[in-house]
């Protein structure tokens, strides 16, 4: 039987000549050759595949994602790398790694989420969630961290020097039925006139009710750099696991 990773790789288009990712350079800055399609779009649509076996058996399986542009063209394919037992026992609170490859089957992004308690009853005894973004894999470019709040969910986006880049703020009610839930991304501290992106979790009917798969869209309102786009992109999955994965919730 093929493993989840083998299935993912076999589902990719056949690769031609491989491109090479380069990280920061003194001369050219950040040049993600494997992410050239990302630089051309201001809308990313994240579709999580519905796993029928997971629904029927109640056994949490590795998540798989399709990332498309505004026209529905696939630009990235993502899959979860993790321990089977952790998925079953810890559910949405599990630590994990998400890997994303381009249409040439080359890994271009990886997201790293450590295992942490997800309860918010006490700031002093709980570790809030965070996600580290690497592009290319193995080269960190930023971090998204959950900020404790007693009302609307808040997340901060940091660069490698721990400088605050963006603040993500959601609605107080993030379990709205029959409607989309939107998180707003602001530059620096929260200022309405400095909004740079909107992150929306879409209502998908029965898929939402059973909590088996989620769809998101990320719309960049302002023209920002590729690094910043990728870091905000990582926030989509951290927020998804925190609020919209229903299996074995803490």
JSON list of C-alpha atoms in Angstrom, two decimals:
[
{"chain": "A", "resi": 1, "resn": "UNK", "atom": "CA", "xyz": [0.00, 0.00, 0.00]},
{"chain": "A", "resi": 2, "resn": "UNK", "atom": "CA", "xyz": [1.32, 3.42, -0.93]},
{"chain": "A", "resi": 3, "resn": "UNK", "atom": "CA", "xyz": [2.09, 5.83, 1.86]},
{"chain": "A", "resi": 4, "resn": "UNK", "atom": "CA", "xyz": [0.45, 9.26, 2.06]},
{"chain": "A", "resi": 5, "resn": "UNK", "atom": "CA", "xyz": [3.65, 10.93, 0.85]},
{"chain": "A", "resi": 6, "resn": "UNK", "atom": "CA", "xyz": [3.97, 8.52, -2.09]},
{"chain": "A", "resi": 7, "resn": "UNK", "atom": "CA", "xyz": [0.38, 9.25, -3.07]},
{"chain": "A", "resi": 8, "resn": "UNK", "atom": "CA", "xyz": [1.05, 12.96, -3.00]},
{"chain": "A", "resi": 9, "resn": "UNK", "atom": "CA", "xyz": [4.18, 12.68, -5.12]},
{"chain": "A", "resi": 10, "resn": "UNK", "atom": "CA", "xyz": [2.47, 10.46, -7.65]},
{"chain": "A", "resi": 11, "resn": "UNK", "atom": "CA", "xyz": [-0.37, 12.97, -7.95]},
{"chain": "A", "resi": 12, "resn": "UNK", "atom": "CA", "xyz": [1.98, 15.72, -9.12]},
{"chain": "A", "resi": 13, "resn": "UNK", "atom": "CA", "xyz": [2.56, 16.59, -12.77]},
{"chain": "A", "resi": 14, "resn": "UNK", "atom": "CA", "xyz": [5.62, 14.98, -14.29]},
{"chain": "A", "resi": 15, "resn": "UNK", "atom": "CA", "xyz": [8.59, 17.20, -13.76]},
{"chain": "A", "resi": 16, "resn": "UNK", "atom": "CA", "xyz": [10.76, 18.60, -16.46]},
{"chain": "A", "resi": 17, "resn": "UNK", "atom": "CA", "xyz": [13.87, 20.59, -15.79]},
{"chain": "A", "resi": 18, "resn": "UNK", "atom": "CA", "xyz": [14.16, 21.44, -12.12]},
{"chain": "A", "resi": 19, "resn": "UNK", "atom": "CA", "xyz": [14.48, 25.03, -10.99]},
{"chain": "A", "resi": 20, "resn": "UNK", "atom": "CA", "xyz": [16.59, 26.05, -8.06]},
{"chain": "A", "resi": 21, "resn": "UNK", "atom": "CA", "xyz": [15.38, 28.07, -5.11]},
{"chain": "A", "resi": 22, "resn": "UNK", "atom": "CA", "xyz": [17.65, 30.73, -3.73]},
{"chain": "A", "resi": 23, "resn": "UNK", "atom": "CA", "xyz": [17.34, 32.40, -0.35]},
{"chain": "A", "resi": 24, "resn": "UNK", "atom": "CA", "xyz": [18.46, 35.92, 0.54]},
{"chain": "A", "resi": 25, "resn": "UNK", "atom": "CA", "xyz": [21.49, 37.21, -1.37]},
{"chain": "A", "resi": 26, "resn": "UNK", "atom": "CA", "xyz": [23.31, 40.49, -0.96]},
{"chain": "A", "resi": 27, "resn": "UNK", "atom": "CA", "xyz": [22.88, 41.34, -4.62]},
{"chain": "A", "resi": 28, "resn": "UNK", "atom": "CA", "xyz": [19.44, 40.17, -5.63]},
{"chain": "A", "resi": 29, "resn": "UNK", "atom": "CA", "xyz": [17.37, 39.82, -2.46]},
{"chain": "A", "resi": 30, "resn": "UNK", "atom": "CA", "xyz": [14.81, 37.07, -2.16]},
{"chain": "A", "resi": 31, "resn": "UNK", "atom": "CA", "xyz": [14.43, 35.21, -5.46]},
{"chain": "A", "resi": 32, "resn": "UNK", "atom": "CA", "xyz": [12.03, 32.26, -5.13]},
{"chain": "A", "resi": 33, "resn": "UNK", "atom": "CA", "xyz": [12.26, 30.78, -8.64]},
{"chain": "A", "resi": 34, "resn": "UNK", "atom": "CA", "xyz": [10.02, 27.90, -7.66]},
{"chain": "A", "resi": 35, "resn": "UNK", "atom": "CA", "xyz": [7.31, 30.35, -6.58]},
{"chain": "A", "resi": 36, "resn": "UNK", "atom": "CA", "xyz": [7.14, 32.47, -9.71]},
{"chain": "A", "resi": 37, "resn": "UNK", "atom": "CA", "xyz": [3.38, 31.90, -10.00]},
{"chain": "A", "resi": 38, "resn": "UNK", "atom": "CA", "xyz": [2.88, 33.31, -6.50]},
{"chain": "A", "resi": 39, "resn": "UNK", "atom": "CA", "xyz": [4.39, 36.63, -7.54]},
{"chain": "A", "resi": 40, "resn": "UNK", "atom": "CA", "xyz": [1.80, 36.98, -10.29]},
{"chain": "A", "resi": 41, "resn": "UNK", "atom": "CA", "xyz": [-1.38, 36.63, -8.22]},
{"chain": "A", "resi": 42, "resn": "UNK", "atom": "CA", "xyz": [-2.99, 38.54, -5.38]},
{"chain": "A", "resi": 43, "resn": "UNK", "atom": "CA", "xyz": [-5.52, 35.80, -4.58]},
{"chain": "A", "resi": 44, "resn": "UNK", "atom": "CA", "xyz": [-4.74, 32.34, -3.21]},
{"chain": "A", "resi": 45, "resn": "UNK", "atom": "CA", "xyz": [-7.45, 29.71, -2.80]},
{"chain": "A", "resi": 46, "resn": "UNK", "atom": "CA", "xyz": [-6.74, 26.88, -0.35]},
{"chain": "A", "resi": 47, "resn": "UNK", "atom": "CA", "xyz": [-8.77, 23.71, -0.87]},
{"chain": "A", "resi": 48, "resn": "UNK", "atom": "CA", "xyz": [-8.43, 20.85, 1.61]},
{"chain": "A", "resi": 49, "resn": "UNK", "atom": "CA", "xyz": [-9.18, 17.47, 0.08]},
{"chain": "A", "resi": 50, "resn": "UNK", "atom": "CA", "xyz": [-12.02, 15.51, 1.61]},
{"chain": "A", "resi": 51, "resn": "UNK", "atom": "CA", "xyz": [-10.77, 12.14, 2.86]},
{"chain": "A", "resi": 52, "resn": "UNK", "atom": "CA", "xyz": [-13.66, 9.68, 2.64]},
{"chain": "A", "resi": 53, "resn": "UNK", "atom": "CA", "xyz": [-11.93, 7.05, 4.78]},
{"chain": "A", "resi": 54, "resn": "UNK", "atom": "CA", "xyz": [-11.38, 9.62, 7.51]},
{"chain": "A", "resi": 55, "resn": "UNK", "atom": "CA", "xyz": [-15.09, 10.46, 7.52]},
{"chain": "A", "resi": 56, "resn": "UNK", "atom": "CA", "xyz": [-16.24, 6.83, 7.51]},
{"chain": "A", "resi": 57, "resn": "UNK", "atom": "CA", "xyz": [-13.75, 5.42, 10.01]},
{"chain": "A", "resi": 58, "resn": "UNK", "atom": "CA", "xyz": [-13.26, 8.47, 12.22]},
{"chain": "A", "resi": 59, "resn": "UNK", "atom": "CA", "xyz": [-9.49, 8.04, 11.92]},
{"chain": "A", "resi": 60, "resn": "UNK", "atom": "CA", "xyz": [-7.56, 11.28, 11.38]},
{"chain": "A", "resi": 61, "resn": "UNK", "atom": "CA", "xyz": [-5.39, 11.01, 8.27]},
{"chain": "A", "resi": 62, "resn": "UNK", "atom": "CA", "xyz": [-2.75, 13.29, 6.79]},
{"chain": "A", "resi": 63, "resn": "UNK", "atom": "CA", "xyz": [-4.23, 16.50, 5.44]},
{"chain": "A", "resi": 64, "resn": "UNK", "atom": "CA", "xyz": [-3.75, 17.34, 1.76]},
{"chain": "A", "resi": 65, "resn": "UNK", "atom": "CA", "xyz": [-4.25, 20.72, 0.11]},
{"chain": "A", "resi": 66, "resn": "UNK", "atom": "CA", "xyz": [-4.52, 22.26, -3.33]},
{"chain": "A", "resi": 67, "resn": "UNK", "atom": "CA", "xyz": [-3.43, 25.90, -3.67]},
{"chain": "A", "resi": 68, "resn": "UNK", "atom": "CA", "xyz": [-4.85, 27.76, -6.67]},
{"chain": "A", "resi": 69, "resn": "UNK", "atom": "CA", "xyz": [-4.79, 31.29, -8.05]},
{"chain": "A", "resi": 70, "resn": "UNK", "atom": "CA", "xyz": [-7.85, 33.45, -8.69]},
{"chain": "A", "resi": 71, "resn": "UNK", "atom": "CA", "xyz": [-8.56, 31.59, -11.95]},
{"chain": "A", "resi": 72, "resn": "UNK", "atom": "CA", "xyz": [-8.52, 28.16, -10.30]},
{"chain": "A", "resi": 73, "resn": "UNK", "atom": "CA", "xyz": [-5.11, 27.18, -11.68]},
{"chain": "A", "resi": 74, "resn": "UNK", "atom": "CA", "xyz": [-3.11, 24.99, -9.29]},
{"chain": "A", "resi": 75, "resn": "UNK", "atom": "CA", "xyz": [0.18, 26.58, -8.28]},
{"chain": "A", "resi": 76, "resn": "UNK", "atom": "CA", "xyz": [1.05, 24.51, -5.19]},
{"chain": "A", "resi": 77, "resn": "UNK", "atom": "CA", "xyz": [0.20, 21.13, -3.70]},
{"chain": "A", "resi": 78, "resn": "UNK", "atom": "CA", "xyz": [0.52, 20.57, 0.06]},
{"chain": "A", "resi": 79, "resn": "UNK", "atom": "CA", "xyz": [0.54, 17.56, 2.35]},
{"chain": "A", "resi": 80, "resn": "UNK", "atom": "CA", "xyz": [1.03, 16.89, 6.04]},
{"chain": "A", "resi": 81, "resn": "UNK", "atom": "CA", "xyz": [4.02, 15.06, 7.42]},
{"chain": "A", "resi": 82, "resn": "UNK", "atom": "CA", "xyz": [3.41, 13.71, 10.91]},
{"chain": "A", "resi": 83, "resn": "UNK", "atom": "CA", "xyz": [3.02, 10.73, 13.20]},
{"chain": "A", "resi": 84, "resn": "UNK", "atom": "CA", "xyz": [-0.14, 8.66, 12.80]},
{"chain": "A", "resi": 85, "resn": "UNK", "atom": "CA", "xyz": [-0.57, 8.17, 16.56]},
{"chain": "A", "resi": 86, "resn": "UNK", "atom": "CA", "xyz": [-0.32, 11.92, 17.18]},
{"chain": "A", "resi": 87, "resn": "UNK", "atom": "CA", "xyz": [-3.08, 12.58, 14.65]},
{"chain": "A", "resi": 88, "resn": "UNK", "atom": "CA", "xyz": [-5.37, 10.09, 16.40]},
{"chain": "A", "resi": 89, "resn": "UNK", "atom": "CA", "xyz": [-4.62, 10.99, 20.01]},
{"chain": "A", "resi": 90, "resn": "UNK", "atom": "CA", "xyz": [-3.92, 14.71, 19.84]},
{"chain": "A", "resi": 91, "resn": "UNK", "atom": "CA", "xyz": [-6.16, 15.64, 16.92]},
{"chain": "A", "resi": 92, "resn": "UNK", "atom": "CA", "xyz": [-6.07, 19.31, 15.95]},
{"chain": "A", "resi": 93, "resn": "UNK", "atom": "CA", "xyz": [-3.57, 20.10, 18.74]},
{"chain": "A", "resi": 94, "resn": "UNK", "atom": "CA", "xyz": [-0.84, 17.92, 17.25]},
{"chain": "A", "resi": 95, "resn": "UNK", "atom": "CA", "xyz": [2.55, 19.16, 16.18]},
{"chain": "A", "resi": 96, "resn": "UNK", "atom": "CA", "xyz": [3.07, 18.87, 12.44]},
{"chain": "A", "resi": 97, "resn": "UNK", "atom": "CA", "xyz": [4.97, 19.81, 9.33]},
{"chain": "A", "resi": 98, "resn": "UNK", "atom": "CA", "xyz": [3.22, 20.86, 6.12]},
{"chain": "A", "resi": 99, "resn": "UNK", "atom": "CA", "xyz": [5.17, 20.65, 2.87]},
{"chain": "A", "resi": 100, "resn": "UNK", "atom": "CA", "xyz": [4.21, 22.39, -0.36]},
{"chain": "A", "resi": 101, "resn": "UNK", "atom": "CA", "xyz": [5.56, 21.57, -3.81]},
{"chain": "A", "resi": 102, "resn": "UNK", "atom": "CA", "xyz": [5.17, 23.38, -7.12]},
{"chain": "A", "resi": 103, "resn": "UNK", "atom": "CA", "xyz": [3.86, 21.90, -10.35]},
{"chain": "A", "resi": 104, "resn": "UNK", "atom": "CA", "xyz": [7.30, 20.43, -11.04]},
{"chain": "A", "resi": 105, "resn": "UNK", "atom": "CA", "xyz": [7.17, 18.39, -7.81]},
{"chain": "A", "resi": 106, "resn": "UNK", "atom": "CA", "xyz": [9.82, 20.53, -6.16]},
{"chain": "A", "resi": 107, "resn": "UNK", "atom": "CA", "xyz": [9.39, 21.32, -2.46]},
{"chain": "A", "resi": 108, "resn": "UNK", "atom": "CA", "xyz": [9.26, 25.10, -2.12]},
{"chain": "A", "resi": 109, "resn": "UNK", "atom": "CA", "xyz": [7.64, 25.83, 1.27]},
{"chain": "A", "resi": 110, "resn": "UNK", "atom": "CA", "xyz": [7.43, 24.05, 4.61]},
{"chain": "A", "resi": 111, "resn": "UNK", "atom": "CA", "xyz": [5.41, 25.05, 7.66]},
{"chain": "A", "resi": 112, "resn": "UNK", "atom": "CA", "xyz": [6.40, 23.87, 11.14]},
{"chain": "A", "resi": 113, "resn": "UNK", "atom": "CA", "xyz": [3.99, 23.84, 14.07]},
{"chain": "A", "resi": 114, "resn": "UNK", "atom": "CA", "xyz": [5.27, 22.53, 17.43]},
{"chain": "A", "resi": 115, "resn": "UNK", "atom": "CA", "xyz": [3.09, 20.55, 19.81]},
{"chain": "A", "resi": 116, "resn": "UNK", "atom": "CA", "xyz": [1.49, 22.97, 22.28]},
{"chain": "A", "resi": 117, "resn": "UNK", "atom": "CA", "xyz": [-1.60, 23.14, 24.44]},
{"chain": "A", "resi": 118, "resn": "UNK", "atom": "CA", "xyz": [-4.40, 24.98, 22.67]},
{"chain": "A", "resi": 119, "resn": "UNK", "atom": "CA", "xyz": [-6.52, 25.97, 25.67]},
{"chain": "A", "resi": 120, "resn": "UNK", "atom": "CA", "xyz": [-6.82, 29.67, 26.48]},
{"chain": "A", "resi": 121, "resn": "UNK", "atom": "CA", "xyz": [-8.05, 29.46, 30.07]},
{"chain": "A", "resi": 122, "resn": "UNK", "atom": "CA", "xyz": [-4.83, 30.81, 31.61]},
{"chain": "A", "resi": 123, "resn": "UNK", "atom": "CA", "xyz": [-2.07, 32.75, 29.91]},
{"chain": "A", "resi": 124, "resn": "UNK", "atom": "CA", "xyz": [0.53, 31.66, 32.47]},
{"chain": "A", "resi": 125, "resn": "UNK", "atom": "CA", "xyz": [0.03, 27.89, 32.14]},
{"chain": "A", "resi": 126, "resn": "UNK", "atom": "CA", "xyz": [-0.59, 27.51, 28.42]},
{"chain": "A", "resi": 127, "resn": "UNK", "atom": "CA", "xyz": [1.68, 27.82, 25.40]},
{"chain": "A", "resi": 128, "resn": "UNK", "atom": "CA", "xyz": [-0.12, 29.60, 22.60]},
{"chain": "A", "resi": 129, "resn": "UNK", "atom": "CA", "xyz": [0.20, 28.31, 19.05]},
{"chain": "A", "resi": 130, "resn": "UNK", "atom": "CA", "xyz": [2.80, 29.36, 16.51]},
{"chain": "A", "resi": 131, "resn": "UNK", "atom": "CA", "xyz": [3.86, 28.44, 12.99]},
{"chain": "A", "resi": 132, "resn": "UNK", "atom": "CA", "xyz": [7.33, 28.83, 11.48]},
{"chain": "A", "resi": 133, "resn": "UNK", "atom": "CA", "xyz": [7.53, 29.41, 7.72]},
{"chain": "A", "resi": 134, "resn": "UNK", "atom": "CA", "xyz": [10.48, 28.09, 5.70]},
{"chain": "A", "resi": 135, "resn": "UNK", "atom": "CA", "xyz": [11.14, 28.83, 2.04]},
{"chain": "A", "resi": 136, "resn": "UNK", "atom": "CA", "xyz": [12.95, 27.01, 0.63]},
{"chain": "A", "resi": 137, "resn": "UNK", "atom": "CA", "xyz": [12.50, 24.20, 3.18]},
{"chain": "A", "resi": 138, "resn": "UNK", "atom": "CA", "xyz": [15.16, 24.50, 5.84]},
{"chain": "A", "resi": 139, "resn": "UNK", "atom": "CA", "xyz": [15.46, 28.28, 5.44]},
{"chain": "A", "resi": 140, "resn": "UNK", "atom": "CA", "xyz": [13.21, 30.15, 7.92]},
{"chain": "A", "resi": 141, "resn": "UNK", "atom": "CA", "xyz": [11.75, 33.43, 6.72]},
{"chain": "A", "resi": 142, "resn": "UNK", "atom": "CA", "xyz": [9.21, 34.31, 9.43]},
{"chain": "A", "resi": 143, "resn": "UNK", "atom": "CA", "xyz": [6.89, 33.21, 12.22]},
{"chain": "A", "resi": 144, "resn": "UNK", "atom": "CA", "xyz": [3.19, 33.56, 13.01]},
{"chain": "A", "resi": 145, "resn": "UNK", "atom": "CA", "xyz": [2.26, 33.58, 16.72]},
{"chain": "A", "resi": 146, "resn": "UNK", "atom": "CA", "xyz": [-1.08, 33.48, 18.48]},
{"chain": "A", "resi": 147, "resn": "UNK", "atom": "CA", "xyz": [-1.55, 36.34, 20.97]},
{"chain": "A", "resi": 148, "resn": "UNK", "atom": "CA", "xyz": [-3.61, 35.80, 24.09]},
{"chain": "A", "resi": 149, "resn": "UNK", "atom": "CA", "xyz": [-6.90, 37.70, 24.08]},
{"chain": "A", "resi": 150, "resn": "UNK", "atom": "CA", "xyz": [-10.21, 37.36, 25.86]},
{"chain": "A", "resi": 151, "resn": "UNK", "atom": "CA", "xyz": [-12.23, 38.42, 22.82]},
{"chain": "A", "resi": 152, "resn": "UNK", "atom": "CA", "xyz": [-11.41, 38.39, 19.12]},
{"chain": "A", "resi": 153, "resn": "UNK", "atom": "CA", "xyz": [-8.54, 36.10, 18.05]},
{"chain": "A", "resi": 154, "resn": "UNK", "atom": "CA", "xyz": [-5.27, 37.93, 17.39]},
{"chain": "A", "resi": 155, "resn": "UNK", "atom": "CA", "xyz": [-2.08, 36.75, 15.67]},
{"chain": "A", "resi": 156, "resn": "UNK", "atom": "CA", "xyz": [1.21, 38.54, 15.09]},
{"chain": "A", "resi": 157, "resn": "UNK", "atom": "CA", "xyz": [3.45, 38.00, 12.07]},
{"chain": "A", "resi": 158, "resn": "UNK", "atom": "CA", "xyz": [7.19, 38.43, 12.67]},
{"chain": "A", "resi": 159, "resn": "UNK", "atom": "CA", "xyz": [10.28, 38.49, 10.48]},
{"chain": "A", "resi": 160, "resn": "UNK", "atom": "CA", "xyz": [13.52, 36.66, 11.30]},
{"chain": "A", "resi": 161, "resn": "UNK", "atom": "CA", "xyz": [14.69, 39.51, 13.53]},
{"chain": "A", "resi": 162, "resn": "UNK", "atom": "CA", "xyz": [11.49, 39.24, 15.60]},
{"chain": "A", "resi": 163, "resn": "UNK", "atom": "CA", "xyz": [10.22, 42.51, 14.18]},
{"chain": "A", "resi": 164, "resn": "UNK", "atom": "CA", "xyz": [6.43, 42.84, 14.01]},
{"chain": "A", "resi": 165, "resn": "UNK", "atom": "CA", "xyz": [5.29, 42.89, 10.40]},
{"chain": "A", "resi": 166, "resn": "UNK", "atom": "CA", "xyz": [1.53, 42.34, 10.55]},
{"chain": "A", "resi": 167, "resn": "UNK", "atom": "CA", "xyz": [-1.33, 41.83, 12.97]},
{"chain": "A", "resi": 168, "resn": "UNK", "atom": "CA", "xyz": [-4.17, 39.43, 12.10]},
{"chain": "A", "resi": 169, "resn": "UNK", "atom": "CA", "xyz": [-7.52, 40.04, 13.81]},
{"chain": "A", "resi": 170, "resn": "UNK", "atom": "CA", "xyz": [-10.64, 37.88, 13.52]},
{"chain": "A", "resi": 171, "resn": "UNK", "atom": "CA", "xyz": [-14.24, 38.15, 14.68]},
{"chain": "A", "resi": 172, "resn": "UNK", "atom": "CA", "xyz": [-15.26, 37.25, 18.21]},
{"chain": "A", "resi": 173, "resn": "UNK", "atom": "CA", "xyz": [-17.44, 34.51, 16.74]},
{"chain": "A", "resi": 174, "resn": "UNK", "atom": "CA", "xyz": [-15.39, 32.15, 14.57]},
{"chain": "A", "resi": 175, "resn": "UNK", "atom": "CA", "xyz": [-17.94, 29.31, 14.46]},
{"chain": "A", "resi": 176, "resn": "UNK", "atom": "CA", "xyz": [-20.55, 31.03, 12.29]},
{"chain": "A", "resi": 177, "resn": "UNK", "atom": "CA", "xyz": [-22.83, 28.59, 10.45]},
{"chain": "A", "resi": 178, "resn": "UNK", "atom": "CA", "xyz": [-23.90, 29.07, 6.83]},
{"chain": "A", "resi": 179, "resn": "UNK", "atom": "CA", "xyz": [-21.52, 31.98, 6.30]},
{"chain": "A", "resi": 180, "resn": "UNK", "atom": "CA", "xyz": [-17.88, 32.87, 5.76]},
{"chain": "A", "resi": 181, "resn": "UNK", "atom": "CA", "xyz": [-15.57, 33.86, 8.60]},
{"chain": "A", "resi": 182, "resn": "UNK", "atom": "CA", "xyz": [-13.02, 36.58, 7.80]},
{"chain": "A", "resi": 183, "resn": "UNK", "atom": "CA", "xyz": [-9.73, 37.53, 9.45]},
{"chain": "A", "resi": 184, "resn": "UNK", "atom": "CA", "xyz": [-8.18, 40.89, 8.58]},
{"chain": "A", "resi": 185, "resn": "UNK", "atom": "CA", "xyz": [-4.44, 41.44, 8.18]},
{"chain": "A", "resi": 186, "resn": "UNK", "atom": "CA", "xyz": [-3.06, 44.86, 9.17]},
{"chain": "A", "resi": 187, "resn": "UNK", "atom": "CA", "xyz": [0.39, 46.29, 8.71]},
{"chain": "A", "resi": 188, "resn": "UNK", "atom": "CA", "xyz": [2.19, 46.58, 12.04]},
{"chain": "A", "resi": 189, "resn": "UNK", "atom": "CA", "xyz": [-0.18, 47.22, 14.99]},
{"chain": "A", "resi": 190, "resn": "UNK", "atom": "CA", "xyz": [-3.87, 47.06, 14.23]},
{"chain": "A", "resi": 191, "resn": "UNK", "atom": "CA", "xyz": [-4.89, 50.11, 12.17]},
{"chain": "A", "resi": 192, "resn": "UNK", "atom": "CA", "xyz": [-7.92, 49.96, 9.89]},
{"chain": "A", "resi": 193, "resn": "UNK", "atom": "CA", "xyz": [-6.36, 52.16, 7.20]},
{"chain": "A", "resi": 194, "resn": "UNK", "atom": "CA", "xyz": [-3.33, 49.86, 6.99]},
{"chain": "A", "resi": 195, "resn": "UNK", "atom": "CA", "xyz": [-5.12, 46.66, 6.00]},
{"chain": "A", "resi": 196, "resn": "UNK", "atom": "CA", "xyz": [-3.04, 44.59, 3.60]},
{"chain": "A", "resi": 197, "resn": "UNK", "atom": "CA", "xyz": [-4.99, 41.33, 3.22]},
{"chain": "A", "resi": 198, "resn": "UNK", "atom": "CA", "xyz": [-8.18, 39.43, 4.03]},
{"chain": "A", "resi": 199, "resn": "UNK", "atom": "CA", "xyz": [-8.21, 35.77, 5.04]},
{"chain": "A", "resi": 200, "resn": "UNK", "atom": "CA", "xyz": [-11.61, 34.10, 4.66]},
{"chain": "A", "resi": 201, "resn": "UNK", "atom": "CA", "xyz": [-12.76, 30.66, 5.72]},
{"chain": "A", "resi": 202, "resn": "UNK", "atom": "CA", "xyz": [-15.61, 29.67, 3.41]},
{"chain": "A", "resi": 203, "resn": "UNK", "atom": "CA", "xyz": [-18.77, 27.84, 4.41]},
{"chain": "A", "resi": 204, "resn": "UNK", "atom": "CA", "xyz": [-18.83, 24.48, 2.59]},
{"chain": "A", "resi": 205, "resn": "UNK", "atom": "CA", "xyz": [-22.06, 22.94, 3.83]},
{"chain": "A", "resi": 206, "resn": "UNK", "atom": "CA", "xyz": [-21.84, 19.28, 4.88]},
{"chain": "A", "resi": 207, "resn": "UNK", "atom": "CA", "xyz": [-18.04, 19.33, 4.77]},
{"chain": "A", "resi": 208, "resn": "UNK", "atom": "CA", "xyz": [-18.11, 22.04, 7.40]},
{"chain": "A", "resi": 209, "resn": "UNK", "atom": "CA", "xyz": [-20.60, 20.21, 9.60]},
{"chain": "A", "resi": 210, "resn": "UNK", "atom": "CA", "xyz": [-18.49, 17.06, 9.83]},
{"chain": "A", "resi": 211, "resn": "UNK", "atom": "CA", "xyz": [-15.26, 19.08, 10.05]},
{"chain": "A", "resi": 212, "resn": "UNK", "atom": "CA", "xyz": [-13.51, 16.91, 7.48]},
{"chain": "A", "resi": 213, "resn": "UNK", "atom": "CA", "xyz": [-12.21, 19.59, 5.11]},
{"chain": "A", "resi": 214, "resn": "UNK", "atom": "CA", "xyz": [-11.96, 23.37, 4.97]},
{"chain": "A", "resi": 215, "resn": "UNK", "atom": "CA", "xyz": [-11.63, 25.92, 2.18]},
{"chain": "A", "resi": 216, "resn": "UNK", "atom": "CA", "xyz": [-9.94, 29.30, 2.55]},
{"chain": "A", "resi": 217, "resn": "UNK", "atom": "CA", "xyz": [-9.10, 32.26, 0.36]},
{"chain": "A", "resi": 218, "resn": "UNK", "atom": "CA", "xyz": [-6.34, 34.78, 0.95]},
{"chain": "A", "resi": 219, "resn": "UNK", "atom": "CA", "xyz": [-6.66, 38.12, -0.82]},
{"chain": "A", "resi": 220, "resn": "UNK", "atom": "CA", "xyz": [-3.71, 40.50, -0.79]},
{"chain": "A", "resi": 221, "resn": "UNK", "atom": "CA", "xyz": [-5.11, 44.03, -0.95]},
{"chain": "A", "resi": 222, "resn": "UNK", "atom": "CA", "xyz": [-1.74, 45.79, -1.06]},
{"chain": "A", "resi": 223, "resn": "UNK", "atom": "CA", "xyz": [1.29, 44.91, -3.15]},
{"chain": "A", "resi": 224, "resn": "UNK", "atom": "CA", "xyz": [3.73, 43.32, -0.69]},
{"chain": "A", "resi": 225, "resn": "UNK", "atom": "CA", "xyz": [6.90, 41.28, -1.07]},
{"chain": "A", "resi": 226, "resn": "UNK", "atom": "CA", "xyz": [6.98, 37.53, -1.67]},
{"chain": "A", "resi": 227, "resn": "UNK", "atom": "CA", "xyz": [8.42, 36.84, 1.78]},
{"chain": "A", "resi": 228, "resn": "UNK", "atom": "CA", "xyz": [5.54, 38.67, 3.43]},
{"chain": "A", "resi": 229, "resn": "UNK", "atom": "CA", "xyz": [3.04, 36.87, 1.20]},
{"chain": "A", "resi": 230, "resn": "UNK", "atom": "CA", "xyz": [4.46, 33.52, 2.26]},
{"chain": "A", "resi": 231, "resn": "UNK", "atom": "CA", "xyz": [4.45, 34.36, 5.96]},
{"chain": "A", "resi": 232, "resn": "UNK", "atom": "CA", "xyz": [0.81, 35.46, 5.85]},
{"chain": "A", "resi": 233, "resn": "UNK", "atom": "CA", "xyz": [0.10, 32.31, 3.82]},
{"chain": "A", "resi": 234, "resn": "UNK", "atom": "CA", "xyz": [1.41, 30.25, 6.74]},
{"chain": "A", "resi": 235, "resn": "UNK", "atom": "CA", "xyz": [-1.12, 31.94, 9.03]},
{"chain": "A", "resi": 236, "resn": "UNK", "atom": "CA", "xyz": [-3.95, 30.36, 7.02]},
{"chain": "A", "resi": 237, "resn": "UNK", "atom": "CA", "xyz": [-3.05, 26.90, 8.28]},
{"chain": "A", "resi": 238, "resn": "UNK", "atom": "CA", "xyz": [-2.32, 27.92, 11.86]},
{"chain": "A", "resi": 239, "resn": "UNK", "atom": "CA", "xyz": [-5.75, 29.57, 12.08]},
{"chain": "A", "resi": 240, "resn": "UNK", "atom": "CA", "xyz": [-7.32, 26.59, 10.33]},
{"chain": "A", "resi": 241, "resn": "UNK", "atom": "CA", "xyz": [-6.01, 24.11, 12.87]},
{"chain": "A", "resi": 242, "resn": "UNK", "atom": "CA", "xyz": [-6.83, 26.38, 15.81]},
{"chain": "A", "resi": 243, "resn": "UNK", "atom": "CA", "xyz": [-10.47, 27.01, 14.97]},
{"chain": "A", "resi": 244, "resn": "UNK", "atom": "CA", "xyz": [-11.77, 24.87, 12.13]},
{"chain": "A", "resi": 245, "resn": "UNK", "atom": "CA", "xyz": [-10.29, 21.39, 12.60]},
{"chain": "A", "resi": 246, "resn": "UNK", "atom": "CA", "xyz": [-12.95, 19.64, 14.69]},
{"chain": "A", "resi": 247, "resn": "UNK", "atom": "CA", "xyz": [-11.30, 16.26, 15.32]},
{"chain": "A", "resi": 248, "resn": "UNK", "atom": "CA", "xyz": [-10.34, 15.63, 18.96]},
{"chain": "A", "resi": 249, "resn": "UNK", "atom": "CA", "xyz": [-10.44, 19.27, 19.98]},
{"chain": "A", "resi": 250, "resn": "UNK", "atom": "CA", "xyz": [-8.96, 20.30, 23.33]}
]
